[in-house]
Amino acid sequence: MTTKKDRMAVPQTWREIAEAEMRGKTVEDLTWHTPEGLDIKPVFTDADLQGLHHLHSLPGQEPFVRGPKATMYTGRPWTIRQYAGFSTAEESNAFYRKALAGGQQGVSVAFDLATHRGYDSDHPRVVGDVGKAGVAIDSVEDMKILFDGIPLDKVSVSMTMNGAVIPVLANFIVAGEEQGVDRRALSGTIQNDVLKEFMVRNTYIYPPEPSMRIVADIIEYTAKEMPRFNSISISGYHMQEAGATLVQELAFTLADGREYVRAALARGMKVDDFAPRLSFFFAIGMNFFMEAAKLRAARLLWHRIMSEFDPKDPKSKMLRTHCQTSGVSLQEQDPFNNAIRTAYEAMSAVLGGTQSLHTNSYDEAIALPSDEASRLARNTQLILQNETGVTKVVDPLAGSYYVESLTAQLADAAWVLMDEVEALGGMTKAVADGMPKLRIEEAAAARQARIDRGEEVIVGVNKFRRDNGEPVIDVRDIDNAAVRDAQIARLAKVRSSRNEAACRGALEALEAGARGKKANLLDLAVEAARARATVGEISDAMERAFDRHRASVKTLSGVYGAAYAGDPVFKALQTEIEAFEKQNHRRPKMYVAKLGQDGHDRGGKVIASAFGDIGFEVVMGELFQTPEEAAEDAITEDVHVVGISSQAAGHTTLAPQLIHALKNRGRGDIIVVCGGVIPQNDYNFLKQCGVRAIFGPGTNIPEAAREVFDLISNGNR
């Protein structure tokens, strides 16, 4: 391979001409220092390709850099998927059928957070979550309605599910049976990637060790019983959404994959019996060429990793991936810009060689996508497939000096990080140690500081802002109370009509299997689902054996503030906070709350880190709190303000409950503010309920800190 020094070299003749044009600047001034730690020079030549062995391969041939299929899109375009689910199974089913009629080629199911966390809709901890950020599924009856009129032997189904993966997949299998489709004919993918849950998304249920057993059970069951079904979708998507650099996303995702392979082999399985059905899931952000190169590097590295296990089937070394355009790149401000961002990201994924693709809707930084926004997102892919010519040539970026060199640089940098993981004993131990989570949170805080300082431009947010107000957008609104009432009624019907003795027997067998080590838990859960055990009951049976995991909460310090060293405005606010402390004998104190079952903690963690660097005393609450629990903690900590971090649309239920709980305990003086994905339509309602300030996506953190500090100062006089 070429050295870093060789890669940074540029032809002397070009240097002379370029520096003459720049009048006093050097070529080094044009070098792009990326968040990944790569130094990207401004021009590449054939010299940058020397020693890159992957150049000599063809599409469909090892090491598969140029694509897993020889013909790629010239033979068959990528699969168009739309990740969707909301409200009830009936409403989601109608959405899927309409989308399939409009050109969508597969169904990708988004479940609500109650389902993700293994709770039935009637559980008291999920009052604000049912049907809000996905579809509520409590039993086989819901699953049958979800796929009514959708032939499961013809339409592939992708299900993003990790924590409650056993009951959800069991219900899917039984729903297929009762539709007349044998499980061997079912096609699709279950995410089943629990390691990344402990790093970023946090919709886990059980501790890491039994969670890894569940992963292996599903790989084993599907290898034997479901030959057309992908047993795992190893996901980097949520890592990038949580703030990971592309190198981190690449390295940690592939390290997760390596760990899952080892877990399956430890069960006595042969690598070629399951490896060809493993799949991956990557985010595609706005770094156009680097994202395309990332997918090429992923295939190169997965081939290298799988070669360690000496498979005989070349497909065992072939990385296949689904991609989704970035959610974190979507902005509340000037939201129609998001359609443009999504189109560029989609093109990057296609040029990188994805096997299927979901394109986000332009309104998803505001609320659940509307029908028209979803149609535009789907048509983005249809236009790519039918009007741009990208399907006419296999791997059109092959041979690009820049892309090929970038592919190698990303692969080299990711391999170094994977070696760090190996030195810790593998990904399970690295996750327990907290290394991946810490690295990602550091990257997230650093990026937010770059955005807030204007060093990373976001059009319409920190540069080229609208001066005539934001456009009014119709958003989808879910009546959470009505959905929950409907689900509770269906649950009651299911429980009253089933054979209770058979159901109890199946659940007891599942619990016993979980306490032992030999039984396959998915096999036992299928029997329980047939007996109409609910998602919550199946989860509870395993929880009695495994316990429910509670993560320790840690926050960063220094990363955000370092980016503002010497900034006069930042320093002025710090000085005012110091004066407040002298006068009041304590600093302004904030409690950051994550209410309900929303495990996305990037926003809350970044706020906690940044406000702490500014000078606030910050307490980060535990994940998955009820409003009453958060109120109790806030009072115990004697805070000035509670900041609710919301991404899952439960704010209209949970924020008022928190305010009510504070007032009931005699602390209505504690200020409540909200931040996150909150539609403008909800602002008046929240403020009428007592929320003092609301900060949407794209908010400048020092400006938000100033507003919160002023609220505290005014209330303290």
XYZ file of C-alpha atoms in Angstrom:
717
model
C 0.000 0.000 0.000
C 1.081 3.580 -0.503
C 2.148 5.553 2.553
C 0.313 8.592 3.916
C 3.203 10.762 2.740
C 2.875 9.368 -0.793
C -0.847 10.022 -0.777
C -0.336 13.634 0.212
C 2.121 14.314 -2.604
C 0.928 16.365 -5.580
C 2.720 16.832 -8.937
C 5.235 19.661 -8.807
C 4.037 21.189 -12.073
C 0.451 21.337 -10.820
C 1.637 22.801 -7.515
C 3.454 25.641 -9.296
C 0.449 26.530 -11.444
C -1.986 26.277 -8.529
C 0.095 28.396 -6.163
C 0.527 31.026 -8.853
C -3.274 31.184 -9.158
C -3.713 31.465 -5.386
C -1.266 34.377 -5.008
C 0.497 33.758 -1.742
C -1.254 30.617 -0.512
C 0.238 27.151 -0.665
C -1.295 23.892 -1.797
C -1.268 22.799 1.860
C -3.780 25.580 2.532
C -6.222 23.666 0.327
C -5.828 20.403 2.241
C -9.103 19.266 3.781
C -8.689 17.980 7.345
C -11.721 15.730 7.824
C -13.387 14.798 11.141
C -12.187 11.255 10.446
C -8.581 12.419 10.803
C -7.868 12.121 7.084
C -5.952 14.803 5.230
C -7.484 15.109 1.764
C -5.321 16.920 -0.745
C -6.942 18.961 -3.548
C -5.824 16.865 -6.531
C -5.239 13.154 -7.158
C -3.366 11.427 -9.969
C -2.580 7.894 -11.119
C 0.332 7.906 -8.662
C -2.247 7.659 -5.865
C -3.381 4.306 -7.200
C -0.002 2.606 -6.957
C -0.086 -0.385 -4.636
C -3.868 -0.491 -4.266
C -4.471 -4.194 -4.865
C -8.249 -3.929 -4.840
C -8.101 -2.155 -8.234
C -7.526 -5.411 -10.043
C -10.888 -6.967 -9.186
C -14.161 -6.968 -11.089
C -17.751 -6.586 -9.869
C -19.044 -9.822 -8.378
C -15.522 -11.097 -7.752
C -13.437 -11.135 -4.593
C -12.823 -8.917 -2.673
C -16.155 -7.478 -3.949
C -15.059 -3.818 -3.702
C -16.858 -3.104 -6.971
C -20.082 -4.741 -5.837
C -21.368 -8.147 -4.721
C -23.026 -8.865 -8.089
C -21.317 -8.990 -11.468
C -24.127 -7.077 -13.197
C -25.229 -4.911 -10.259
C -27.993 -2.470 -11.335
C -27.653 -3.275 -15.035
C -29.255 -6.625 -14.218
C -31.590 -5.495 -11.459
C -31.912 -2.093 -9.740
C -31.554 -1.773 -5.999
C -34.675 -2.470 -3.920
C -36.679 0.634 -3.038
C -37.736 0.483 0.593
C -39.479 3.053 2.760
C -39.003 2.651 6.509
C -42.429 3.421 7.908
C -44.842 2.595 10.660
C -47.140 4.672 12.817
C -50.257 4.510 14.896
C -52.161 1.243 14.507
C -51.517 -1.812 12.364
C -54.515 -0.810 10.217
C -53.100 2.624 9.366
C -49.609 1.285 8.687
C -51.026 -1.470 6.488
C -52.890 1.102 4.391
C -49.669 3.113 4.039
C -47.670 0.034 2.947
C -50.234 -1.038 0.371
C -50.383 2.441 -1.104
C -46.581 2.658 -1.224
C -46.252 -0.751 -2.900
C -48.783 0.308 -5.515
C -46.733 3.494 -6.054
C -43.463 1.716 -6.822
C -42.012 0.669 -3.478
C -40.535 -2.828 -3.750
C -40.251 -3.986 -0.148
C -41.705 -3.177 3.257
C -39.560 -1.806 6.096
C -41.385 -1.735 9.421
C -40.848 0.907 12.099
C -42.199 -0.261 15.444
C -43.228 2.053 18.248
C -40.947 2.390 21.244
C -43.208 0.395 23.531
C -42.784 -2.591 21.203
C -39.026 -2.017 20.906
C -38.658 -2.190 24.650
C -40.830 -5.283 25.065
C -43.860 -3.629 26.686
C -47.480 -4.214 25.782
C -49.487 -1.079 25.021
C -51.304 -1.257 28.353
C -48.105 -1.040 30.412
C -47.999 2.108 32.607
C -44.440 3.016 31.508
C -45.423 3.545 27.860
C -48.381 5.917 28.141
C -46.774 8.520 25.856
C -45.091 6.107 23.431
C -47.823 3.898 21.967
C -48.115 4.399 18.201
C -46.115 7.651 18.196
C -42.802 6.823 16.479
C -43.824 3.564 14.858
C -46.575 1.001 14.741
C -47.833 -0.661 17.930
C -47.588 -4.460 17.774
C -48.791 -6.413 20.790
C -49.693 -9.816 19.364
C -50.093 -12.021 16.301
C -53.434 -10.356 15.678
C -51.709 -6.990 15.184
C -49.083 -8.564 12.932
C -51.760 -10.215 10.767
C -53.494 -6.860 10.291
C -50.159 -5.169 9.526
C -49.582 -7.475 6.543
C -53.184 -7.985 5.457
C -53.316 -8.078 1.661
C -49.495 -8.082 1.394
C -48.330 -11.501 0.122
C -45.455 -12.452 2.396
C -44.184 -15.065 -0.060
C -43.647 -12.304 -2.639
C -42.856 -9.102 -0.711
C -39.683 -8.963 1.391
C -40.070 -7.459 4.851
C -37.366 -5.629 6.769
C -37.984 -5.166 10.486
C -35.911 -2.793 12.590
C -36.063 -4.615 15.881
C -33.396 -5.500 18.430
C -34.565 -5.481 22.049
C -37.837 -7.364 21.515
C -36.490 -9.227 18.503
C -37.597 -12.660 19.764
C -41.337 -11.921 20.240
C -41.565 -9.715 17.127
C -39.942 -12.274 14.824
C -42.012 -15.050 16.395
C -45.216 -13.104 15.743
C -44.118 -12.463 12.140
C -43.495 -16.168 11.556
C -46.900 -17.127 12.968
C -48.643 -14.351 11.012
C -47.062 -15.778 7.853
C -48.255 -19.277 8.734
C -51.793 -18.026 9.247
C -51.603 -16.197 5.922
C -50.728 -19.564 4.383
C -47.001 -18.846 3.887
C -44.528 -21.361 5.243
C -41.617 -19.797 7.132
C -39.204 -21.200 4.548
C -40.813 -18.911 1.970
C -40.547 -15.744 4.074
C -37.976 -13.262 2.789
C -36.579 -10.148 4.381
C -34.355 -9.057 7.241
C -34.546 -8.669 11.001
C -32.056 -6.178 12.417
C -31.096 -8.274 15.478
C -28.008 -6.096 16.097
C -27.958 -5.647 19.838
C -24.347 -4.518 20.303
C -25.036 -1.170 18.666
C -27.966 -0.704 21.054
C -25.537 -0.601 23.972
C -23.447 1.961 22.072
C -25.959 4.415 20.651
C -29.658 3.659 20.237
C -30.344 2.093 23.652
C -33.492 0.105 22.834
C -32.041 -2.921 24.590
C -33.950 -4.990 27.128
C -31.557 -7.578 28.558
C -27.883 -7.340 29.594
C -25.196 -7.887 26.918
C -24.474 -11.589 27.559
C -28.044 -12.947 27.262
C -28.648 -10.464 24.442
C -25.794 -12.059 22.498
C -27.340 -15.467 23.142
C -30.557 -14.201 21.544
C -28.618 -13.026 18.476
C -27.038 -16.463 18.084
C -30.388 -18.243 18.589
C -31.931 -16.237 15.764
C -28.972 -16.865 13.440
C -29.238 -20.592 14.209
C -33.023 -20.795 13.783
C -33.172 -18.856 10.524
C -30.231 -20.789 9.039
C -32.176 -24.011 9.572
C -35.765 -22.876 9.043
C -35.786 -19.673 6.951
C -33.312 -19.932 4.048
C -34.578 -16.744 2.335
C -34.433 -14.601 5.452
C -31.501 -12.473 6.622
C -30.924 -13.209 10.291
C -29.152 -9.971 11.145
C -28.665 -6.480 9.750
C -25.447 -5.233 11.296
C -26.101 -1.564 11.659
C -23.796 1.417 11.443
C -26.708 3.717 10.649
C -27.498 4.595 14.239
C -23.820 5.169 14.995
C -23.566 7.921 12.394
C -26.888 9.333 13.572
C -25.443 9.454 17.097
C -22.438 11.432 15.847
C -19.890 8.828 14.748
C -17.388 9.760 12.062
C -17.428 7.624 8.929
C -14.316 5.772 10.084
C -15.969 5.016 13.430
C -19.174 3.877 11.729
C -17.203 1.621 9.411
C -14.916 0.158 12.068
C -17.450 -0.421 14.840
C -20.052 -1.867 12.463
C -17.655 -4.395 10.989
C -16.274 -5.196 14.443
C -19.857 -5.941 15.529
C -20.205 -8.242 12.526
C -17.028 -10.102 13.430
C -18.375 -10.594 16.977
C -21.663 -12.032 15.725
C -19.821 -14.485 13.482
C -17.773 -15.638 16.454
C -20.942 -16.041 18.539
C -22.530 -18.240 15.866
C -19.388 -20.334 15.464
C -19.260 -20.807 19.232
C -22.680 -22.473 18.925
C -21.109 -25.092 16.682
C -22.483 -23.705 13.432
C -20.482 -23.862 10.214
C -19.623 -20.470 8.786
C -21.072 -21.204 5.345
C -24.402 -22.202 6.897
C -25.150 -18.658 8.080
C -22.642 -16.099 6.771
C -24.242 -15.697 3.304
C -27.436 -14.438 5.019
C -25.740 -11.745 7.104
C -26.430 -8.217 5.915
C -25.417 -4.685 6.842
C -27.085 -1.307 7.235
C -25.218 1.984 6.757
C -26.149 5.647 7.000
C -25.472 7.899 4.030
C -24.718 11.490 4.960
C -23.737 14.573 3.010
C -20.049 13.765 2.447
C -20.830 12.601 -1.073
C -17.677 10.850 -2.305
C -16.599 9.651 1.123
C -19.947 7.925 1.673
C -19.647 6.112 -1.668
C -16.059 5.149 -0.838
C -17.182 3.958 2.621
C -19.425 1.288 1.097
C -16.588 0.129 -1.173
C -14.211 0.032 1.822
C -16.800 -1.912 3.839
C -16.881 -4.672 1.214
C -13.086 -4.762 1.102
C -12.763 -5.039 4.882
C -15.564 -7.577 5.339
C -13.858 -9.821 2.802
C -10.644 -9.501 4.850
C -12.474 -10.249 8.111
C -14.392 -13.246 6.809
C -11.261 -14.737 5.261
C -10.081 -15.236 8.861
C -12.809 -17.884 9.278
C -11.800 -19.870 6.164
C -15.217 -20.146 4.477
C -15.568 -22.284 1.375
C -18.495 -20.368 -0.122
C -17.418 -17.010 -1.624
C -20.813 -15.573 -0.609
C -19.712 -15.872 3.021
C -17.148 -13.137 2.336
C -19.550 -10.901 0.415
C -20.952 -7.819 2.153
C -24.496 -6.903 1.164
C -26.027 -3.756 2.553
C -29.155 -1.698 2.945
C -28.671 2.058 3.233
C -30.768 4.920 4.510
C -30.228 8.596 3.899
C -29.246 10.573 6.963
C -31.825 11.659 9.504
C -29.437 13.924 11.375
C -28.692 15.906 8.188
C -32.376 16.901 8.002
C -33.136 20.336 9.398
C -36.228 22.021 10.764
C -35.163 25.345 9.244
C -35.910 25.799 5.528
C -37.163 22.193 5.415
C -37.578 21.860 1.642
C -33.777 21.862 1.485
C -34.033 18.399 3.020
C -35.424 16.988 -0.233
C -32.235 18.147 -1.963
C -30.034 16.664 0.745
C -31.843 13.341 0.484
C -31.421 13.240 -3.302
C -27.654 13.770 -3.068
C -27.343 11.177 -0.323
C -29.382 8.689 -2.365
C -27.108 9.177 -5.372
C -24.060 8.606 -3.172
C -25.502 5.336 -1.831
C -26.244 4.133 -5.343
C -22.787 5.014 -6.651
C -21.388 3.155 -3.630
C -23.299 0.012 -4.591
C -26.095 -0.443 -2.040
C -28.508 -3.382 -2.434
C -31.534 -1.524 -1.108
C -32.270 2.036 -0.073
C -34.619 4.078 2.069
C -34.885 7.793 1.374
C -36.017 10.040 4.233
C -38.836 12.530 3.848
C -38.124 16.259 3.993
C -40.420 16.771 6.999
C -38.840 14.183 9.329
C -36.924 16.814 11.316
C -40.341 18.144 12.287
C -42.657 15.161 12.676
C -43.581 11.765 11.280
C -43.562 11.943 7.459
C -46.729 13.002 5.681
C -48.078 11.051 2.712
C -46.921 13.675 0.191
C -43.441 13.933 1.714
C -43.140 10.124 1.663
C -44.214 10.066 -1.979
C -41.558 12.620 -2.890
C -38.922 10.585 -1.030
C -39.946 7.419 -2.859
C -40.021 9.239 -6.218
C -36.459 10.399 -5.566
C -35.417 6.778 -5.991
C -37.719 6.136 -8.927
C -36.192 9.103 -10.754
C -32.699 7.842 -9.951
C -33.558 4.413 -11.339
C -35.449 5.528 -14.427
C -34.138 8.927 -15.525
C -30.468 9.378 -14.610
C -28.762 6.462 -16.363
C -26.992 5.291 -13.194
C -28.306 1.760 -13.747
C -26.674 1.454 -17.169
C -23.072 0.895 -15.992
C -21.644 -1.247 -13.209
C -19.588 0.701 -10.624
C -19.214 3.984 -12.561
C -16.815 5.476 -9.987
C -14.262 2.684 -10.458
C -10.842 4.001 -11.383
C -11.441 7.481 -9.989
C -8.117 8.626 -8.566
C -9.871 10.243 -5.628
C -12.480 7.572 -4.879
C -10.062 4.657 -5.128
C -7.503 6.389 -2.917
C -10.229 7.388 -0.471
C -11.503 3.799 -0.361
C -8.033 2.643 0.682
C -7.590 5.440 3.244
C -10.929 4.698 4.904
C -10.156 0.982 4.989
C -6.730 1.579 6.547
C -8.074 3.996 9.197
C -10.973 1.697 10.087
C -8.653 -1.305 10.401
C -6.520 0.583 12.934
C -9.624 1.242 15.031
C -10.736 -2.378 14.715
C -7.313 -3.450 15.993
C -8.002 -1.305 19.092
C -11.256 -3.198 19.599
C -9.454 -6.526 19.231
C -6.865 -5.446 21.805
C -9.736 -4.925 24.275
C -10.894 -8.497 23.684
C -13.475 -7.986 20.941
C -16.577 -5.865 20.552
C -18.601 -7.263 23.454
C -15.806 -6.391 25.866
C -15.168 -3.049 24.148
C -18.852 -2.162 24.553
C -18.761 -3.166 28.227
C -15.625 -1.028 28.605
C -17.472 1.916 27.021
C -14.803 2.752 24.434
C -17.000 2.901 21.297
C -19.726 4.916 23.022
C -17.218 7.439 24.392
C -15.508 7.890 21.010
C -18.826 8.485 19.274
C -19.995 10.974 21.904
C -16.717 12.893 21.587
C -17.181 13.078 17.812
C -20.798 14.240 18.246
C -19.840 17.045 20.640
C -16.994 18.177 18.376
C -19.259 18.272 15.322
C -21.948 20.248 17.126
C -19.338 22.814 18.130
C -18.189 23.133 14.494
C -21.778 23.718 13.398
C -22.510 26.220 16.156
C -19.348 28.150 15.285
C -20.211 28.123 11.572
C -17.104 26.126 10.642
C -19.317 23.423 9.131
C -21.949 25.053 6.957
C -25.571 23.899 7.097
C -27.510 25.868 4.486
C -30.537 27.560 5.997
C -29.336 26.920 9.551
C -26.028 28.671 10.193
C -25.635 30.302 6.767
C -27.942 31.511 3.974
C -30.901 31.621 6.342
C -34.389 32.602 5.223
C -35.406 36.125 6.120
C -39.148 35.739 5.590
C -40.067 33.035 8.099
C -40.346 29.288 7.690
C -42.869 27.730 5.281
C -45.962 26.148 6.794
C -45.846 22.361 6.401
C -48.661 19.944 7.053
C -47.429 17.318 9.493
C -48.778 13.952 10.491
C -50.231 13.988 13.980
C -50.932 10.820 15.934
C -53.637 10.729 18.597
C -51.609 8.758 21.094
C -54.490 8.300 23.542
C -56.839 6.939 20.866
C -54.207 4.503 19.561
C -53.471 3.259 23.059
C -57.168 2.775 23.825
C -57.591 0.739 20.625
C -54.554 -1.411 21.413
C -55.725 -2.032 24.981
C -59.118 -3.149 23.675
C -57.507 -5.576 21.213
C -55.197 -6.898 23.931
C -58.193 -7.595 26.140
C -59.885 -9.468 23.296
C -56.784 -11.565 22.606
C -56.369 -12.489 26.259
C -60.032 -13.361 26.752
C -60.278 -15.579 23.669
C -57.063 -17.608 23.968
C -56.495 -20.940 25.689
C -55.002 -19.549 28.873
C -53.518 -22.851 30.038
C -51.738 -23.394 26.708
C -50.469 -19.830 26.748
C -49.173 -20.101 30.329
C -47.514 -23.424 29.518
C -45.725 -21.968 26.499
C -44.497 -18.979 28.520
C -43.253 -21.231 31.326
C -41.369 -23.330 28.786
C -39.807 -20.171 27.365
C -38.717 -18.977 30.811
C -37.230 -22.388 31.587
C -35.428 -22.355 28.245
C -33.994 -18.938 29.040
C -32.757 -20.149 32.422
C -31.061 -23.087 30.733
C -28.534 -22.891 27.931
C -29.572 -25.456 25.327
C -33.034 -24.449 24.075
C -33.475 -22.132 21.099
C -35.477 -19.168 22.406
C -36.996 -18.239 19.043
C -38.309 -21.778 18.633
C -39.962 -21.573 22.046
C -41.290 -18.055 21.372
C -42.965 -19.203 18.154
C -44.939 -21.727 20.225
C -45.884 -18.976 22.674
C -46.989 -16.663 19.851
C -49.159 -19.433 18.383
C -50.813 -19.656 21.811
C -51.408 -15.878 21.577
C -48.895 -14.822 24.213
C -48.311 -11.101 23.752
C -45.061 -9.291 22.978
C -44.912 -8.052 26.561
C -45.601 -11.480 28.040
C -42.919 -13.166 25.932
C -40.448 -10.418 26.868
C -41.374 -10.707 30.541
C -40.798 -14.469 30.523
C -37.212 -13.914 29.366
C -36.761 -10.924 31.669
C -37.523 -13.122 34.657
C -34.542 -15.233 33.625
C -32.199 -12.530 32.344
C -33.197 -9.342 34.225
C -33.623 -5.943 32.496
C -30.485 -3.953 31.708
C -29.918 -0.476 33.153
C -27.035 1.520 31.722
C -24.857 3.825 33.785
C -25.105 7.447 32.647
C -21.875 9.291 31.860
C -21.316 12.704 30.309
C -18.322 14.294 28.609
C -16.525 17.453 29.549
C -14.141 19.704 27.689
C -14.738 18.588 24.099
C -17.369 21.194 23.201
C -15.769 23.997 25.184
C -12.354 23.417 23.589
C -13.775 24.492 20.232
C -14.757 27.854 21.759
C -11.408 28.630 23.388
C -10.845 32.371 23.047
C -14.355 33.090 21.745
C -15.451 36.412 23.342
C -19.222 35.712 23.298
C -18.723 32.266 24.837
C -16.395 33.728 27.459
C -18.854 36.520 28.284
C -21.570 33.981 29.106
C -19.138 31.988 31.240
C -18.264 35.189 33.116
C -21.939 35.919 33.826
C -22.409 32.384 35.129
C -19.388 32.836 37.403
C -20.975 36.030 38.757
C -24.263 34.147 39.311
C -22.373 31.524 41.295
C -20.743 34.136 43.535
C -24.065 35.810 44.213
C -26.109 32.626 44.747
C -23.391 30.348 46.122
C -24.057 27.784 43.406
C -24.089 27.514 39.664
C -27.244 27.421 37.548
C -28.291 23.784 37.671
C -30.071 21.810 34.948
C -31.521 18.306 34.861
C -31.538 16.728 31.375
C -34.464 14.303 31.130
C -35.191 11.506 28.652
C -38.820 10.557 29.187
C -40.626 7.498 27.933
C -38.950 4.735 25.957
C -36.951 6.925 23.548
C -33.350 5.736 23.801
C -31.847 8.227 21.341
C -29.584 10.138 23.693
C -27.301 12.052 21.302
C -29.169 15.334 21.728
C -29.360 15.104 25.491
C -25.720 14.069 25.821
C -24.491 16.900 23.569
C -26.571 19.436 25.518
C -25.297 18.109 28.843
C -21.692 18.261 27.636
C -21.986 21.724 26.105
C -23.916 23.319 28.978
C -21.405 21.825 31.407
C -18.513 23.385 29.474
C -20.337 26.715 29.460
C -20.543 26.645 33.261
C -23.868 25.068 34.207
C -24.040 22.269 36.729
C -25.696 19.481 34.759
C -27.319 16.281 35.974
C -28.120 13.730 33.263
C -31.169 11.656 34.145
C -31.441 7.942 33.494
C -32.941 6.722 30.248
C -36.579 5.580 30.081
C -37.905 7.597 33.017
C -41.533 8.301 33.682
C -42.413 11.983 34.228
C -42.964 11.249 37.910
C -39.494 9.710 38.276
C -37.852 12.657 36.506
C -39.750 15.136 38.700
C -38.652 13.327 41.849
C -35.002 13.360 40.720
C -35.148 17.040 39.719
C -36.505 17.982 43.141
C -33.951 15.832 44.957
C -31.159 17.472 42.944
C -32.713 20.915 43.613
C -32.292 22.083 40.032
C -33.317 25.391 38.512
C -34.442 23.903 35.207
C -35.417 20.595 33.618
C -34.565 20.186 29.948
C -36.617 17.484 28.205
C -34.841 15.945 25.214
C -37.465 14.576 22.814
C -37.132 12.777 19.504
C -39.978 10.313 19.529
C -43.063 12.545 19.426
C -44.164 11.833 22.986
C -43.633 15.418 24.179
C -47.301 16.463 24.095
C -48.129 13.714 26.589
C -44.956 13.544 28.694
C -43.997 17.229 29.126
C -47.378 18.232 30.634
C -47.210 15.205 32.943
C -43.762 16.292 34.169
C -44.959 19.850 34.832
C -47.991 18.479 36.685
C -45.769 16.176 38.758
C -43.499 19.085 39.750
C -46.483 21.224 40.785
C -48.010 18.355 42.772
C -44.768 18.119 44.745
C -44.740 21.845 45.462
C -41.981 22.701 42.982
C -43.818 24.464 40.208
C -40.998 27.022 40.338
C -38.653 24.629 38.517
C -38.435 25.809 34.906
C -39.197 23.258 32.164
C -37.817 23.598 28.639
C -37.945 21.196 25.694
C -35.583 20.420 22.829
C -35.575 18.041 19.888
C -37.919 17.053 17.081
C -40.983 19.101 18.011
C -43.396 20.438 15.350
C -44.099 24.176 15.420
C -47.785 23.221 15.641
C -47.107 21.879 19.146
C -45.320 24.975 20.468
C -48.419 26.855 21.628
C -49.863 23.780 23.332
C -46.616 23.094 25.187
C -46.245 26.714 26.266
C -49.838 26.801 27.486
C -48.987 23.735 29.576
C -46.059 25.600 31.132
C -43.029 24.838 28.939
C -40.974 28.039 29.063
C -38.780 27.585 25.964
C -38.556 25.183 23.007
C -35.418 24.462 20.988
C -35.835 22.637 17.680
C -33.262 20.931 15.448
C -30.498 23.270 14.319
C -30.589 25.330 17.521
C -27.308 27.081 18.297
C -26.323 25.747 21.721
C -24.641 28.890 23.154
C -27.732 30.873 22.152
C -29.940 28.281 23.852
C -27.712 28.394 26.946
C -28.070 32.188 27.036
C -31.881 31.899 26.895
C -31.999 29.254 29.627
C -29.598 31.242 31.824
C -31.745 34.362 31.410
C -34.835 32.389 32.470
C -33.018 31.195 35.586
C -31.602 34.654 36.357
C -34.982 36.352 35.996
C -36.617 33.741 38.195
C -33.902 34.120 40.791
C -34.425 37.856 41.337
